[in-house]
Coordinates of N, CA and C in Angstrom, one line a residue:
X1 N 0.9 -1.2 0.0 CA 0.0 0.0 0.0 C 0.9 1.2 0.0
X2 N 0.8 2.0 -1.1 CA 1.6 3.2 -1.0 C 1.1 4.8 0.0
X3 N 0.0 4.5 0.5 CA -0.5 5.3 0.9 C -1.7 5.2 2.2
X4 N -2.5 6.0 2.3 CA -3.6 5.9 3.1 C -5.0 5.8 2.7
X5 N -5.8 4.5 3.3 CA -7.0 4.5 2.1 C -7.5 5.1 1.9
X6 N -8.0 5.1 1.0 CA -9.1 6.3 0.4 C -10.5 6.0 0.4
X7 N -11.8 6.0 1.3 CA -12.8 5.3 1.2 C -13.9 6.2 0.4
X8 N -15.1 5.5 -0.1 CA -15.6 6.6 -1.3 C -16.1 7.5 -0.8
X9 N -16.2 8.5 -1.6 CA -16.6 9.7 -1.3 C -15.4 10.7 -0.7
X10 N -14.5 10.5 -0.3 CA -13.4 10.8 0.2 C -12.4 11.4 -0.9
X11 N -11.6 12.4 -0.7 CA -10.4 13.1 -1.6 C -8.9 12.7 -0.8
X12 N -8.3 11.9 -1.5 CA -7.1 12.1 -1.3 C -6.2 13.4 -1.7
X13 N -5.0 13.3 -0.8 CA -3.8 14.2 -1.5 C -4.0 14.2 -2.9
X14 N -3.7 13.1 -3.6 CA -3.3 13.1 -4.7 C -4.4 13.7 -5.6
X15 N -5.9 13.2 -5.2 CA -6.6 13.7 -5.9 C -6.9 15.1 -6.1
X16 N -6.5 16.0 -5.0 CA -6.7 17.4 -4.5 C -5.4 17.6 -5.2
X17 N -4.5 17.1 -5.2 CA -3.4 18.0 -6.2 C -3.4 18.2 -8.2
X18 N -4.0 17.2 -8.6 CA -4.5 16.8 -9.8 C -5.4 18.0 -10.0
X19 N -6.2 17.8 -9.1 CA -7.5 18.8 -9.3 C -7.1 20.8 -9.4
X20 N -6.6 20.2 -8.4 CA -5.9 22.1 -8.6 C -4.8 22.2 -9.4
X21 N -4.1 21.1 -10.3 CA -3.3 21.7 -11.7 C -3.9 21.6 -12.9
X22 N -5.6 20.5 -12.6 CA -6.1 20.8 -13.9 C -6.9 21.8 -14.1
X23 N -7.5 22.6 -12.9 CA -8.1 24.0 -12.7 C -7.3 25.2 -13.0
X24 N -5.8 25.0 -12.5 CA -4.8 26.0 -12.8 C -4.9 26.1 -14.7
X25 N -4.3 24.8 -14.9 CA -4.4 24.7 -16.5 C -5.4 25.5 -17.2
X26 N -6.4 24.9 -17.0 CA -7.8 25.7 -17.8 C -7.8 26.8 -17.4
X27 N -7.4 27.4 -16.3 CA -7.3 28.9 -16.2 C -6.3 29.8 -17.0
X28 N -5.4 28.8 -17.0 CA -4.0 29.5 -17.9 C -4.9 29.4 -19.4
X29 N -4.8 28.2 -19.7 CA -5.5 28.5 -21.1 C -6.5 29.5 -21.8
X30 N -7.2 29.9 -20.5 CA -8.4 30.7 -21.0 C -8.0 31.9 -20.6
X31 N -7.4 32.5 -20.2 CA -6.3 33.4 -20.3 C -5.4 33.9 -21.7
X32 N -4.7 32.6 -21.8 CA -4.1 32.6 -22.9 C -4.8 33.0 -24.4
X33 N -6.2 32.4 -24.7 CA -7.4 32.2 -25.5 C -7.7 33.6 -25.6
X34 N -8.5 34.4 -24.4 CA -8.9 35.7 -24.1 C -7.8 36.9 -24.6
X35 N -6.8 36.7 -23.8 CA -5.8 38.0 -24.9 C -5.3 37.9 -26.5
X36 N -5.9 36.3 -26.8 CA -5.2 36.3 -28.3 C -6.8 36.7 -29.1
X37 N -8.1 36.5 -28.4 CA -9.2 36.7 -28.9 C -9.2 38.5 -28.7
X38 N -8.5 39.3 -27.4 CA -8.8 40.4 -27.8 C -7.6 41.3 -28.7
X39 N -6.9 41.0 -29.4 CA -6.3 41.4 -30.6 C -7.2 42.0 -31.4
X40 N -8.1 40.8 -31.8 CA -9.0 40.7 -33.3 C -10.0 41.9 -32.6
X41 N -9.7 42.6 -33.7 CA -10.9 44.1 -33.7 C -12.1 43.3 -34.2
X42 N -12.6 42.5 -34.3 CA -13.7 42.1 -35.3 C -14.6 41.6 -33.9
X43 N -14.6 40.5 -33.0 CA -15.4 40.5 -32.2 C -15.0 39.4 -31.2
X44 N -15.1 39.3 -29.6 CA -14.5 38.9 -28.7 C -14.8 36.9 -28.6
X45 N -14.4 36.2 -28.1 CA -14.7 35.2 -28.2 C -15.7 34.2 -27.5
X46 N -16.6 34.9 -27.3 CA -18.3 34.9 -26.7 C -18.9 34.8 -28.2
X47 N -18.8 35.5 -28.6 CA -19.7 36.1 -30.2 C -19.5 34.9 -30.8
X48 N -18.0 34.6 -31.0 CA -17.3 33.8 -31.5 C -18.1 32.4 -31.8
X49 N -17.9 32.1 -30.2 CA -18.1 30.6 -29.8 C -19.9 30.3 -30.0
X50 N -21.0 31.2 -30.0 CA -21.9 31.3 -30.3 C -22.0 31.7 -31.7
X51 N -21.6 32.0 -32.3 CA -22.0 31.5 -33.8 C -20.9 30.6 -34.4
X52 N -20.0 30.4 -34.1 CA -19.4 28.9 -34.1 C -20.5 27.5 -33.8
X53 N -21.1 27.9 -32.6 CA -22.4 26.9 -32.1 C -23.6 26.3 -33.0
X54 N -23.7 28.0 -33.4 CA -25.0 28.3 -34.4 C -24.8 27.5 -35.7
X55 N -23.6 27.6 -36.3 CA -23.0 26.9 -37.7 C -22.9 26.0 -37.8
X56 N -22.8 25.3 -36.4 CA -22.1 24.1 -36.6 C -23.9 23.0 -36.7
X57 N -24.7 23.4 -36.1 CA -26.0 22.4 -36.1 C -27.5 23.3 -36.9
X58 N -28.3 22.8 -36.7 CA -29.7 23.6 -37.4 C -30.3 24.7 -36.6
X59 N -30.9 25.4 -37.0 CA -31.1 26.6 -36.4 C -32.0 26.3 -35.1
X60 N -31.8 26.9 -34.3 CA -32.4 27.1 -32.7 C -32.7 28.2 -32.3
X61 N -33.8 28.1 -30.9 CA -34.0 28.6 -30.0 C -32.9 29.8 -29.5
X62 N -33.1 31.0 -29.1 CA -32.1 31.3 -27.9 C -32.0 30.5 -26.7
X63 N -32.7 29.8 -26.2 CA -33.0 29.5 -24.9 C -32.0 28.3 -25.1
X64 N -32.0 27.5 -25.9 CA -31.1 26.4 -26.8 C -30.2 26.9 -26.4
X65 N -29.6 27.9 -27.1 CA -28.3 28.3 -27.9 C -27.7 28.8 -26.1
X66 N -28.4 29.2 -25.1 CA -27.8 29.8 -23.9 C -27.4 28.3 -22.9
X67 N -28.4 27.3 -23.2 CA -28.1 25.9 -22.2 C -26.9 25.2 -22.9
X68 N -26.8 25.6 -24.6 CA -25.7 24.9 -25.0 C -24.5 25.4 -24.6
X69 N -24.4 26.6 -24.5 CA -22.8 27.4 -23.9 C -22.8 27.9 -23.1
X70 N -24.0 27.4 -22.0 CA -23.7 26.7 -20.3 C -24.0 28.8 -19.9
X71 N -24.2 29.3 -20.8 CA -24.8 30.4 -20.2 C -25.9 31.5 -19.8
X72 N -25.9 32.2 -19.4 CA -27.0 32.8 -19.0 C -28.1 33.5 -20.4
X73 N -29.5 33.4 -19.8 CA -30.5 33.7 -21.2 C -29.6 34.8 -21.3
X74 N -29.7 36.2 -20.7 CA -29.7 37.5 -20.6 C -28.1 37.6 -21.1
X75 N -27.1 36.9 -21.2 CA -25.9 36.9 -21.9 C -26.3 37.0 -23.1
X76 N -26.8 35.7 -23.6 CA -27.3 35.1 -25.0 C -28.1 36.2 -25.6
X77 N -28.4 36.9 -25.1 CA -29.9 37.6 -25.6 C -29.0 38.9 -26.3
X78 N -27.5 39.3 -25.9 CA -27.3 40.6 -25.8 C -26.2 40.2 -26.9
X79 N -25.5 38.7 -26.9 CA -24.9 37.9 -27.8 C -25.4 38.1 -29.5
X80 N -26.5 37.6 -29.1 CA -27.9 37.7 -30.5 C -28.1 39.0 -30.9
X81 N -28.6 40.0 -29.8 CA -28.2 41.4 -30.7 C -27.6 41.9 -31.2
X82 N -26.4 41.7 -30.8 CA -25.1 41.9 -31.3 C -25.0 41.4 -32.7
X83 N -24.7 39.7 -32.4 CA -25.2 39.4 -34.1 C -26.1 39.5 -34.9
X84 N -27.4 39.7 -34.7 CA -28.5 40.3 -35.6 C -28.1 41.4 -36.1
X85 N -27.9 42.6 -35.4 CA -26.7 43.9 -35.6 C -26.0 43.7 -37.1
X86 N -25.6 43.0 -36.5 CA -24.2 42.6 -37.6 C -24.7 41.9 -39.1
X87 N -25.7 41.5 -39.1 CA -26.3 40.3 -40.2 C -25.6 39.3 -40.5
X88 N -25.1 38.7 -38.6 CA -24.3 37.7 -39.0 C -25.6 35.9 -38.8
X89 N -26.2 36.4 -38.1 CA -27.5 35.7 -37.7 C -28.9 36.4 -38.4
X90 N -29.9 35.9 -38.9 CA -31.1 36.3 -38.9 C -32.1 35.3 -38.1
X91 N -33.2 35.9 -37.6 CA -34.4 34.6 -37.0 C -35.2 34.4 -38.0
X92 N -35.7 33.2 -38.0 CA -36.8 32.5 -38.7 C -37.9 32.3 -38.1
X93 N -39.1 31.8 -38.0 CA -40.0 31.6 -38.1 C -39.5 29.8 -37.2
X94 N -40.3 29.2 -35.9 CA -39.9 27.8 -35.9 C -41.4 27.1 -36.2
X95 N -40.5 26.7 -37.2 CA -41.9 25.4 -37.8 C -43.4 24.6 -36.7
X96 N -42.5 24.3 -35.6 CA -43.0 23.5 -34.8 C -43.9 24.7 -33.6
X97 N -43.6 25.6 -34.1 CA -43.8 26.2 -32.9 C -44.3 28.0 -33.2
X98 N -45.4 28.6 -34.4 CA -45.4 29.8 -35.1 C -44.9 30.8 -34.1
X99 N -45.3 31.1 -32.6 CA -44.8 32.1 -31.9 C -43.5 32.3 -31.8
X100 N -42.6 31.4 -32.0 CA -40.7 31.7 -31.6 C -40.8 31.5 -33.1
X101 N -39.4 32.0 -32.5 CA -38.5 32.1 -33.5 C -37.0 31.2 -33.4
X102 N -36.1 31.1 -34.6 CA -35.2 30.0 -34.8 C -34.1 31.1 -35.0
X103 N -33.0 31.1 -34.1 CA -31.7 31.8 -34.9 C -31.0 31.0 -35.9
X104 N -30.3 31.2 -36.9 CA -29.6 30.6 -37.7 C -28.7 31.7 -38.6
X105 N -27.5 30.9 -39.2 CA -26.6 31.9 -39.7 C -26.4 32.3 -40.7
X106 N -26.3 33.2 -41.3 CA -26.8 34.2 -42.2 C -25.1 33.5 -43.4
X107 N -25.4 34.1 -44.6 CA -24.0 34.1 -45.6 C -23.1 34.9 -45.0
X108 N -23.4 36.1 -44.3 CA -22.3 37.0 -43.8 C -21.5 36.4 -42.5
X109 N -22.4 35.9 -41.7 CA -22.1 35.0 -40.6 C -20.8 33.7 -41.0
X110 N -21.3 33.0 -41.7 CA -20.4 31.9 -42.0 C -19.0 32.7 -42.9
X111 N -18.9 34.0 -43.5 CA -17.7 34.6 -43.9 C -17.7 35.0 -42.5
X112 N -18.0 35.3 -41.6 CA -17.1 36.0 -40.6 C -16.2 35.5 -39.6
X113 N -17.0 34.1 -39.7 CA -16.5 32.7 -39.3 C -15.5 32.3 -39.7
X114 N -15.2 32.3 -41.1 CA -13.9 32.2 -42.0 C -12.9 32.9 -41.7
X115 N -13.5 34.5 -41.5 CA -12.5 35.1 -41.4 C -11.8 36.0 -40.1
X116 N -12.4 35.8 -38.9 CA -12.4 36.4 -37.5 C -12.3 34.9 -36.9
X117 N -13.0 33.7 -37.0 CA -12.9 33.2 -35.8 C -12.1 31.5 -36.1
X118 N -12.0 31.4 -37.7 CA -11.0 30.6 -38.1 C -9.4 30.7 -37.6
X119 N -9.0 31.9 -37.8 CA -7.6 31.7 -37.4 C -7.2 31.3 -36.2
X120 N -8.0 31.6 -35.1 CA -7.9 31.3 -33.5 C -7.9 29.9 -33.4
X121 N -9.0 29.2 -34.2 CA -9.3 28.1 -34.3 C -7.8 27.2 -34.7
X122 N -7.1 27.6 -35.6 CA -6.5 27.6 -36.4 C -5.0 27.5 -35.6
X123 N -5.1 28.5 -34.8 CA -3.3 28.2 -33.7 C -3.7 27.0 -32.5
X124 N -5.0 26.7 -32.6 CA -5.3 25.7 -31.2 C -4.6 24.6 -32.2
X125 N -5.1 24.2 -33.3 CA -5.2 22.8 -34.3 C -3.3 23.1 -34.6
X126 N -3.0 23.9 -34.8 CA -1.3 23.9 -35.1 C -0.3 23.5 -33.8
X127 N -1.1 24.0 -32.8 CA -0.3 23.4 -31.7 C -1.0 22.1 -30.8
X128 N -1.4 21.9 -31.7 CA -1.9 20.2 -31.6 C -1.5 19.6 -32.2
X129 N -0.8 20.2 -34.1 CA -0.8 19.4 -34.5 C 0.5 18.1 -34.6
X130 N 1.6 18.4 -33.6 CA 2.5 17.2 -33.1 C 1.8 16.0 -32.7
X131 N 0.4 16.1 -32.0 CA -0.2 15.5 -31.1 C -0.5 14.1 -32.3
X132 N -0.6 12.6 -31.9 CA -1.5 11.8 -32.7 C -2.4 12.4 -32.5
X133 N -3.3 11.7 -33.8 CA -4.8 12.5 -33.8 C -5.6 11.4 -33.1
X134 N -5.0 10.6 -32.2 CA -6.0 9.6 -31.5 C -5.8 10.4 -30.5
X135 N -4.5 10.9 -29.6 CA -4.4 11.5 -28.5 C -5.8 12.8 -28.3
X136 N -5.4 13.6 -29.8 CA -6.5 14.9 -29.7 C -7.7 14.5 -29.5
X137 N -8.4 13.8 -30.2 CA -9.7 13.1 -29.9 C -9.8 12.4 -28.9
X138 N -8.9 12.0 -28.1 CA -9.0 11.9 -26.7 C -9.5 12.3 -26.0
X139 N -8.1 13.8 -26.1 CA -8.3 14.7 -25.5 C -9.5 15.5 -25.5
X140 N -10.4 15.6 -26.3 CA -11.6 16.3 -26.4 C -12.4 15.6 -25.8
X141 N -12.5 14.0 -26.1 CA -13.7 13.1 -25.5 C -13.3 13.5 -23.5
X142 N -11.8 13.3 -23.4 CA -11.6 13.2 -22.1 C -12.4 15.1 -21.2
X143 N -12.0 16.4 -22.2 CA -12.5 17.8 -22.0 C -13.7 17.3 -21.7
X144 N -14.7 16.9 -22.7 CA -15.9 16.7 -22.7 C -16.1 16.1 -21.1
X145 N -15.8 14.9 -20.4 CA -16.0 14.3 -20.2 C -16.0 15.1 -18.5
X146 N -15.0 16.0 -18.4 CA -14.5 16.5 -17.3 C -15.4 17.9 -17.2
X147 N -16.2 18.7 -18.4 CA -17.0 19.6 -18.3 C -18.3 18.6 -17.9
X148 N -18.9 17.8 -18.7 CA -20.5 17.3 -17.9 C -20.0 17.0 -16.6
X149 N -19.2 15.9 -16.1 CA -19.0 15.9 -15.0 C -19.1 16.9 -13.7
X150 N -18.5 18.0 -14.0 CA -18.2 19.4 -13.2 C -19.5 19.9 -13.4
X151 N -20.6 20.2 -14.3 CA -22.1 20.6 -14.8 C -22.7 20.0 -13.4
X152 N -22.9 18.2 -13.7 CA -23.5 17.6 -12.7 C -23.3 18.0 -11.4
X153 N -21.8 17.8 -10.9 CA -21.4 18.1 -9.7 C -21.8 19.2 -9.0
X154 N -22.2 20.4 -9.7 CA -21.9 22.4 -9.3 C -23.8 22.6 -9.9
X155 N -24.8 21.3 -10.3 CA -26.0 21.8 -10.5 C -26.6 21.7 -9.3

């Protein structure tokens, strides 16, 4: 036995030191993210990651679009104007439902995507790209796995 048992529910040392270098990490990184995102005069990386969201699946809800990037309606809401503003988003009409409406992304939207929020995209994947690409897809399933987790935990 190298140590002292650990019975469930219980935090070991080890576990408590892991935890606060992968909390440090993600803090560094999103640090790191945030001053390379505020360079680009075009738009910060909130906007970003919300119509990155929007692009990537069929058009939704706001209420959608705020549970999917874990934030607040009233963020989302001021997110949307922003991009409506811009004609990077327009609303539609939701089929299922005549009183709402559907955000979805406009032709200006998906160029802006190309050209504001690809290159960011673009230094994450370059300095990954040493990585096998089994590691990276790991690595994402493993991200993935350690945000629901933390969701559950902190609901």
């Amino acid at each position: 036995m190298t140590g002292p048992e650990i019975r469930p529910g219980e935090l070991g040392v080890d576990d408590l030191a892991v935890a606060d270098r992968i909390a440090c990490q993600v803090a560094v990184l999103t640090r790191i993210v945030q001053r390379r995102y505020a360079r680009s005069a075009d738009f910060g990386p909130a906007i970003c990651h919300a119509l990155s969201h929007l692009a990537r699946g069929a058009p939704q809800r706001a209420g959608s679009l705020a549970e999917a990037l874990c934030t607040d309606p009233s963020t989302v809401s001021r997110q949307v104007a922003a991009l409506l503003r811009r004609g990077l988003i327009e609303r539609c009409a939701d089929p299922s439902d005549g009183r709402a409406s559907l955000l979805a992304v406009t032709p200006a939207g998906y160029a802006a995507l190309e050209h504001s929020c690809r290159p960011k995209v673009e230094i994450i994947a370059d300095t990954l790209a040493g990585w096998p690409i089994e590691d990276r897809r790991e690595f994402v399933s493993l991200l993935a796995e350690l945000i629901s987790a933390y969701q559950r935990q902190t609901r």
